[in-house]
Backbone as CSV, one residue per row, in Angstrom:
resi,resn,N_x,N_y,N_z,CA_x,CA_y,CA_z,C_x,C_y,C_z
1,SER,0.122,100.296,-5.723,-0.671,101.111,-6.652,0.138,102.334,-7.062
2,MET,0.238,102.560,-8.361,1.023,103.663,-8.905,0.139,104.872,-9.180
3,ILE,0.666,106.031,-8.908,0.026,107.273,-9.324,0.924,107.852,-10.393
4,GLU,0.342,108.390,-11.473,1.211,108.999,-12.462,0.594,110.243,-13.062
5,HIS,1.459,111.118,-13.560,1.016,112.331,-14.226,1.985,112.638,-15.353
6,VAL,1.438,112.879,-16.536,2.255,113.129,-17.720,2.211,114.616,-18.046
7,PHE,3.380,115.196,-18.338,3.434,116.590,-18.775,3.619,116.632,-20.280
8,GLY,2.667,117.245,-20.967,2.737,117.350,-22.419,3.046,115.996,-23.013
9,GLY,3.983,115.942,-23.932,4.407,114.656,-24.455,5.741,114.248,-23.871
10,GLY,6.267,115.065,-22.954,7.671,114.934,-22.611,8.050,114.150,-21.388
11,LEU,7.367,114.345,-20.270,7.806,113.763,-19.010,6.677,112.999,-18.338
12,LYS,7.032,111.865,-17.769,6.044,111.101,-17.018,6.560,110.880,-15.606
13,ALA,5.770,111.321,-14.623,6.126,111.113,-13.219,5.276,109.985,-12.665
14,GLN,5.890,109.125,-11.861,5.168,108.050,-11.199,5.539,108.036,-9.725
15,GLY,4.558,107.763,-8.885,4.803,107.634,-7.462,4.235,106.322,-6.964
16,ASP,4.928,105.668,-6.031,4.454,104.366,-5.573,4.067,104.380,-4.096
17,ASP,3.649,103.228,-3.596,3.142,103.188,-2.223,4.261,103.083,-1.192
18,GLN,5.516,103.103,-1.660,6.649,103.203,-0.736,7.121,104.648,-0.611
19,GLY,6.512,105.549,-1.374,6.913,106.950,-1.340,7.956,107.320,-2.367
20,MET,8.249,106.402,-3.293,9.265,106.685,-4.304,8.650,107.343,-5.532
21,ILE,9.344,108.346,-6.047,8.934,109.025,-7.271,9.984,108.763,-8.342
22,SER,9.534,108.485,-9.552,10.455,108.377,-10.677,9.920,109.219,-11.833
23,VAL,10.839,109.847,-12.550,10.486,110.676,-13.700,11.198,110.123,-14.929
24,ARG,10.410,109.870,-15.954,10.947,109.290,-17.184,10.657,110.185,-18.368
25,GLN,11.549,110.079,-19.361,11.302,110.700,-20.652,10.293,109.838,-21.368
26,LYS,9.424,110.479,-22.121,8.337,109.723,-22.710,8.175,110.099,-24.165
27,PRO,8.255,109.197,-25.147,9.090,108.002,-25.119,10.563,108.396,-25.241
28,PRO,11.516,107.523,-25.078,11.433,106.065,-24.974,11.297,105.547,-23.548
29,GLY,11.114,106.402,-22.573,10.936,105.895,-21.222,12.219,105.862,-20.404
30,ARG,13.239,106.581,-20.857,14.503,106.625,-20.127,14.307,107.297,-18.775
31,LEU,14.860,106.684,-17.723,14.740,107.241,-16.377,15.604,108.499,-16.263
32,LEU,14.988,109.627,-15.907,15.739,110.869,-15.702,16.220,110.963,-14.261
33,TRP,15.336,110.682,-13.318,15.729,110.658,-11.912,14.699,109.914,-11.085
34,SER,15.140,109.533,-9.901,14.275,108.827,-8.968,14.619,109.299,-7.561
35,SER,13.631,109.245,-6.675,13.866,109.675,-5.290,14.323,108.511,-4.414
36,GLN,14.518,107.351,-5.014,14.905,106.172,-4.241,16.210,106.403,-3.484
37,GLY,16.193,106.052,-2.201,17.395,106.157,-1.397,17.739,107.566,-0.949
38,ARG,16.879,108.534,-1.264,17.170,109.915,-0.878,16.654,110.190,0.526
39,HIS,17.420,110.936,1.280,17.027,111.225,2.661,15.908,112.262,2.729
40,ASP,15.722,113.058,1.660,14.729,114.135,1.725,13.455,113.824,0.930
41,GLY,13.270,112.561,0.569,12.056,112.175,-0.152,10.911,111.870,0.797
42,HIS,9.811,111.375,0.237,8.661,110.984,1.061,8.926,109.644,1.736
43,CYS,8.350,109.458,2.916,8.551,108.192,3.644,7.294,107.322,3.665
44,LYS,6.200,107.811,3.073,4.988,106.990,2.940,4.453,107.172,1.528
45,SER,3.358,106.467,1.217,2.899,106.384,-0.172,2.609,107.753,-0.797
46,ILE,2.843,107.820,-2.100,2.529,109.013,-2.882,1.034,109.000,-3.180
47,THR,0.365,110.106,-2.869,-1.088,110.176,-3.020,-1.528,111.192,-4.069
48,ALA,-0.616,112.068,-4.503,-0.942,113.073,-5.522,0.347,113.500,-6.215
49,LEU,0.255,113.714,-7.515,1.405,114.174,-8.314,0.885,115.131,-9.369
50,VAL,1.502,116.281,-9.492,1.071,117.184,-10.563,2.225,118.089,-11.006
51,TRP,2.399,118.182,-12.336,3.412,119.048,-12.926,2.954,120.498,-12.852
52,SER,3.922,121.412,-12.680,3.602,122.837,-12.806,3.224,123.111,-14.260
53,PRO,2.481,124.201,-14.498,2.028,124.472,-15.874,3.169,124.576,-16.886
54,ASP,4.345,125.047,-16.447,5.462,125.177,-17.395,6.347,123.930,-17.440
55,GLY,6.016,122.924,-16.620,6.760,121.670,-16.657,8.110,121.721,-15.964
56,ARG,8.413,122.822,-15.266,9.720,122.942,-14.602,9.756,122.284,-13.229
57,TYR,8.570,122.100,-12.635,8.495,121.563,-11.276,7.436,120.477,-11.170
58,LEU,7.642,119.603,-10.207,6.677,118.558,-9.903,6.291,118.712,-8.434
59,ALA,4.992,118.724,-8.167,4.517,118.742,-6.777,4.019,117.345,-6.443
60,SER,4.377,116.862,-5.262,3.930,115.539,-4.834,3.327,115.630,-3.442
61,GLY,2.226,114.924,-3.268,1.591,114.826,-1.951,1.719,113.395,-1.473
62,SER,1.710,113.219,-0.150,1.972,111.895,0.397,1.140,111.614,1.635
63,ALA,1.060,110.335,1.964,0.453,109.901,3.217,1.294,110.344,4.406
64,ASP,2.524,110.815,4.165,3.344,111.330,5.268,2.942,112.759,5.661
65,THR,1.874,113.270,5.061,1.238,114.586,5.303,1.982,115.767,4.683
66,THR,3.051,115.524,3.938,3.795,116.635,3.340,3.524,116.758,1.843
67,VAL,3.815,117.966,1.340,3.862,118.218,-0.099,5.296,118.611,-0.414
68,LYS,5.854,118.032,-1.459,7.212,118.390,-1.869,7.188,118.976,-3.274
69,ILE,8.073,119.955,-3.475,8.268,120.548,-4.792,9.631,120.086,-5.294
70,TRP,9.636,119.466,-6.468,10.853,118.893,-7.061,11.228,119.665,-8.307
71,ASP,12.534,119.804,-8.540,13.023,120.321,-9.811,12.842,119.220,-10.857
72,ALA,12.125,119.535,-11.942,11.761,118.508,-12.920,12.975,117.865,-13.571
73,VAL,14.050,118.638,-13.741,15.211,118.136,-14.472,16.177,117.381,-13.557
74,THR,16.473,117.960,-12.399,17.507,117.381,-11.537,16.956,116.449,-10.470
75,GLY,15.669,116.602,-10.133,15.100,115.809,-9.053,15.413,116.358,-7.675
76,ALA,15.973,117.561,-7.612,16.266,118.169,-6.309,14.961,118.562,-5.618
77,VAL,14.893,118.350,-4.289,13.747,118.828,-3.513,13.952,120.311,-3.229
78,LEU,13.040,121.136,-3.728,13.161,122.577,-3.550,12.431,123.050,-2.303
79,GLN,11.397,122.330,-1.901,10.628,122.726,-0.730,9.851,121.536,-0.209
80,THR,9.698,121.487,1.110,8.789,120.534,1.745,7.783,121.333,2.556
81,TYR,6.514,121.210,2.176,5.436,121.926,2.849,4.876,121.010,3.936
82,THR,4.846,121.517,5.162,4.533,120.653,6.312,3.312,121.112,7.113
83,GLU,2.453,121.924,6.506,1.335,122.493,7.263,0.106,121.590,7.365
84,HIS,0.095,120.472,6.668,-1.038,119.549,6.786,-0.793,118.577,7.936
85,SER,-1.888,118.063,8.491,-1.745,117.082,9.573,-2.420,115.762,9.230
86,ALA,-2.774,115.589,7.959,-3.396,114.345,7.505,-2.883,114.021,6.104
87,VAL,-3.278,112.879,5.591,-2.865,112.439,4.252,-3.254,113.486,3.206
88,VAL,-2.289,113.903,2.407,-2.570,114.850,1.322,-3.299,114.097,0.217
89,CYS,-4.491,114.576,-0.147,-5.286,113.807,-1.119,-5.443,114.492,-2.470
90,ALA,-5.133,115.781,-2.573,-5.273,116.465,-3.854,-4.339,117.663,-3.924
91,LEU,-3.868,117.932,-5.142,-2.943,119.042,-5.396,-3.315,119.702,-6.710
92,ALA,-3.176,121.020,-6.762,-3.351,121.734,-8.032,-2.489,122.984,-8.034
93,TRP,-1.871,123.252,-9.179,-1.146,124.512,-9.373,-2.123,125.540,-9.922
94,SER,-1.892,126.820,-9.606,-2.636,127.880,-10.286,-2.178,127.906,-11.744
95,PRO,-3.010,128.427,-12.647,-2.644,128.421,-14.066,-1.320,129.110,-14.359
96,ASP,-0.943,130.125,-13.576,0.325,130.813,-13.829,1.492,130.173,-13.079
97,GLY,1.230,129.120,-12.336,2.294,128.387,-11.666,2.842,129.056,-10.414
98,SER,2.172,130.107,-9.941,2.727,130.854,-8.807,2.250,130.338,-7.450
99,SER,1.159,129.597,-7.432,0.654,129.112,-6.148,0.093,127.699,-6.291
100,ILE,-0.128,127.082,-5.146,-0.600,125.701,-5.091,-1.771,125.608,-4.123
101,VAL,-2.749,124.814,-4.474,-3.789,124.435,-3.524,-3.548,122.973,-3.182
102,SER,-3.437,122.694,-1.889,-3.290,121.310,-1.457,-4.393,120.993,-0.461
103,SER,-4.853,119.768,-0.522,-5.977,119.363,0.306,-5.622,118.060,1.012
104,ALA,-5.974,117.989,2.287,-5.715,116.783,3.068,-7.020,116.306,3.689
105,ASP,-7.043,115.053,4.078,-8.251,114.466,4.643,-8.796,115.302,5.797
106,ARG,-10.086,115.597,5.747,-10.806,116.284,6.824,-10.223,117.652,7.172
107,GLU,-9.565,118.298,6.220,-9.041,119.645,6.430,-9.533,120.557,5.315
108,ASN,-9.599,121.845,5.615,-9.852,122.808,4.552,-8.638,122.854,3.632
109,PRO,-8.853,123.122,2.345,-7.713,123.228,1.426,-6.775,124.363,1.840
110,HIS,-5.506,124.194,1.586,-4.500,125.221,1.843,-4.083,125.846,0.514
111,LEU,-4.059,127.163,0.470,-3.539,127.892,-0.684,-2.200,128.489,-0.274
112,TRP,-1.134,128.150,-0.992,0.187,128.627,-0.592,1.071,128.895,-1.799
113,ILE,2.106,129.670,-1.545,3.026,130.073,-2.614,4.336,129.315,-2.436
114,PRO,4.667,128.429,-3.365,5.908,127.664,-3.225,7.132,128.559,-3.375
115,CYS,8.198,128.190,-2.665,9.471,128.921,-2.772,10.226,128.375,-3.970
116,LEU,10.124,129.050,-5.088,10.773,128.602,-6.318,11.939,129.520,-6.639
117,PRO,12.975,128.971,-7.300,14.115,129.824,-7.670,13.665,130.935,-8.599
118,PRO,14.323,132.093,-8.555,13.957,133.174,-9.482,14.113,132.740,-10.932
119,ARG,13.224,133.221,-11.766,13.300,132.873,-13.193,14.539,133.505,-13.821
120,ARG,15.215,132.711,-14.653,16.388,133.250,-15.353,15.994,133.694,-16.753
């Protein structure tokens, strides 16, 4: 089962039940990057995917209990959030993109500030 989230008209992120994320240009669907074979990706199924409001970052939640923040262009993992102890089931960015709410099964939601590179 695929999870996907589209940013504007430009980028489409997909996550699968093996924990792989792929980001494509939309259209024509050219693959920009994929987490396949990466040592720092998710190791269980992707359960939530959401673009930051400015489209610079992608947040992913997984059955491996982590949330990862990815650079939208390069696919680099910028942060792995490890404070949940159950499957991450929902993710949302604040409207200004400065914080994230993540929710896991049978836990209160976590509000946290991702470590993002300084704006240039």
